[in-house]
Amino acid sequence: MKHYRPSLVLTLALAAMAAGCLFSACKKGEGAKPATKDDTTAVLSPRDEDSLKYLMYQIMQVSFVDGGRNTNNDLPTYYWYNQVPSLDPGSAAYPTADDLLSRMKSYPRWQGKPVDRYSFLDRTGNISDQIEHGVVDGLSSGLGSKGDFGLQISYTQDVQTGKTHLLVVYADKNSPAGLKGIQRGWEITAVNGNNDVSYDGAKGANVTRVETAIYHSRQVSLTFRKPDNTSVTYNLDAGGYQVNPILFDSIYTRGDKKIGYFVFYTFSSVDDDHGSTFTRQALDQEFDKLKAAGINDLIVDLRYNGGGAVTTAEYLDSAIAPASTKGKVMYRYQYNDKLTKNESLLGLVPAVNFPGGGGLQLDHVFFIVSRNTASASELTLNNLKPYMDVKLVGDTTYGKPVGFIDFTISDYDAAGKKQYLADLYAINFATLNADGVGGYFGGIPPDAAANDYINIPWGNPFDDNLDKIFNYIATGSFARSHERMSPQENPRIGIPESMPSLRFNGMIDYKLSGRVKAGLKKMHQRSGQP
């Protein structure tokens, strides 16, 4: 096995722990440019791919300190490291680091089945921008990546006839699509002038062409049919923007009750290394509205929220929770046994407490959930259950009670120039709420099942989820108050996995990165090293 000069860093830049450790800040964009779907020149060389395999394996299975070469530091970071047998990362059986990671992920089990469907490598660096900084297109790091249109789409099936349609699921308000006014439920009838957009299976030629045009292109022409049957064609240029995680909000009055509602589609961080982010501002403005309205009940729509930053989950929980939670456990961490043994040394913490409630006086909090509701979304609702009347409506959630500390992996070329290789997201911890509830790898079931009709606009009372929640608030029953949809609505339900998610699915704890950084710095100082 070759030994390379590794730079293994948390995104927040860990300090060195022992002599010879090579921890240093590594900005994506130094040295080799990360590969993107539009840049085939950035593919790693065989030597760099070998380096990535070796370093990834060491971080997960041996130690994240000194690339695992210092035998005094037995600190594997992978949550399930002890279920993975010893492997040779240099073996020809693993042509790429992704192949090696797939093999490693195949070993951990939950109820006899493989459990790690989460760990992955990000070779573009875009996830850090979108989640930690809340931007698309590398606006904070200067990567110059292509950005996107901010448009989530899905094929749907007409409940009454079985006919399929291609619909807009949502558009970020700040994105190129959002700025054009493109709305949920609009039907896409032509892509780049081609009106053959019919569904032909998840890997079909039509679906592949549509996915490439809308998710992986710099420009696209889309023709839409609006709910009023008028048509419009927009030419979109992919671009960068600040993520606006709130897609829609409203205050409803039902009898003597005021009900707040907002749709939250991603847990972009409320803080980064520059201070407060646009996401914090958006949430603050939202909760100021809710307080001013004096709401009695709150509905948080997480049906398309795959997670993101843990700090945002904590912020949201604190805004929703009653004042009586101050100082009480919000959630607890579980690490692997070796990280737990060195918990105080590394600056890891066993639990997070509520800093205080947000000032709302709520009778209930409802979460609209689906199979796409994952990770930080599940953490948010699970944390509140010991302290509030929490109700879930929709479908069983994705099932991800585990999260990541992000590692940036770099090596050096022959001239000693640092090269970015990838960001590693491999499971590092699990979470439990104050009642010890976690481990929901099979997902969290709803209190009431409801359908997601994608052609129904946000906030429409015919939305199956909202209708059942409003009826529960009024009567204590989740029975649907409307016997059927209005004829003009013609409900259309999404075809699962017909299109990939536009956004990240996972849970990243950036504050743990900072705590480990501080812990290693203290050890460094105690050892008398410069």
PDB file of N, CA, C and O in Angstrom, residues 51 59 108 179 192 197 227 260 302 324 329:
ATOM      1  N   SER A  51      -5.617   7.122  -3.715  1.00  0.00           N
ATOM      2  CA  SER A  51      -5.450   7.913  -2.504  1.00  0.00           C
ATOM      3  C   SER A  51      -6.791   8.121  -1.809  1.00  0.00           C
ATOM      4  O   SER A  51      -6.905   7.992  -0.586  1.00  0.00           O
ATOM      5  N   ILE A  59     -10.199   6.847   7.502  1.00  0.00           N
ATOM      6  CA  ILE A  59     -11.078   7.712   8.296  1.00  0.00           C
ATOM      7  C   ILE A  59     -12.218   6.905   8.910  1.00  0.00           C
ATOM      8  O   ILE A  59     -12.548   7.064  10.075  1.00  0.00           O
ATOM      9  N   PRO A 108     -23.165  -3.533   7.643  1.00  0.00           N
ATOM     10  CA  PRO A 108     -24.023  -3.217   8.802  1.00  0.00           C
ATOM     11  C   PRO A 108     -25.445  -3.713   8.598  1.00  0.00           C
ATOM     12  O   PRO A 108     -26.009  -3.609   7.503  1.00  0.00           O
ATOM     13  N   LEU A 179     -38.294  32.759  -9.620  1.00  0.00           N
ATOM     14  CA  LEU A 179     -38.369  34.158 -10.040  1.00  0.00           C
ATOM     15  C   LEU A 179     -39.246  34.344 -11.274  1.00  0.00           C
ATOM     16  O   LEU A 179     -39.744  35.444 -11.531  1.00  0.00           O
ATOM     17  N   ASN A 192     -37.711  21.632 -24.168  1.00  0.00           N
ATOM     18  CA  ASN A 192     -36.879  22.022 -25.324  1.00  0.00           C
ATOM     19  C   ASN A 192     -37.613  21.784 -26.641  1.00  0.00           C
ATOM     20  O   ASN A 192     -37.041  21.303 -27.624  1.00  0.00           O
ATOM     21  N   VAL A 197     -43.206  13.930 -23.569  1.00  0.00           N
ATOM     22  CA  VAL A 197     -42.645  13.838 -22.212  1.00  0.00           C
ATOM     23  C   VAL A 197     -43.381  12.754 -21.421  1.00  0.00           C
ATOM     24  O   VAL A 197     -43.371  12.757 -20.192  1.00  0.00           O
ATOM     25  N   PRO A 227     -53.142  25.639 -14.168  1.00  0.00           N
ATOM     26  CA  PRO A 227     -54.441  25.101 -13.733  1.00  0.00           C
ATOM     27  C   PRO A 227     -55.635  25.698 -14.474  1.00  0.00           C
ATOM     28  O   PRO A 227     -56.677  25.044 -14.580  1.00  0.00           O
ATOM     29  N   GLY A 260     -51.417  28.287  12.105  1.00  0.00           N
ATOM     30  CA  GLY A 260     -50.293  28.669  11.273  1.00  0.00           C
ATOM     31  C   GLY A 260     -49.830  27.504  10.418  1.00  0.00           C
ATOM     32  O   GLY A 260     -49.887  26.343  10.843  1.00  0.00           O
ATOM     33  N   LEU A 302     -43.377  19.080   5.968  1.00  0.00           N
ATOM     34  CA  LEU A 302     -42.051  18.535   5.688  1.00  0.00           C
ATOM     35  C   LEU A 302     -42.110  17.423   4.646  1.00  0.00           C
ATOM     36  O   LEU A 302     -41.201  16.601   4.563  1.00  0.00           O
ATOM     37  N   SER A 324     -41.415  25.772  28.982  1.00  0.00           N
ATOM     38  CA  SER A 324     -41.087  24.813  30.045  1.00  0.00           C
ATOM     39  C   SER A 324     -39.965  23.856  29.670  1.00  0.00           C
ATOM     40  O   SER A 324     -39.435  23.144  30.526  1.00  0.00           O
ATOM     41  N   VAL A 329     -33.480  18.073  28.083  1.00  0.00           N
ATOM     42  CA  VAL A 329     -32.832  17.386  26.968  1.00  0.00           C
ATOM     43  C   VAL A 329     -33.680  17.499  25.705  1.00  0.00           C
ATOM     44  O   VAL A 329     -34.868  17.179  25.702  1.00  0.00           O
TER      45      VAL A 329
END
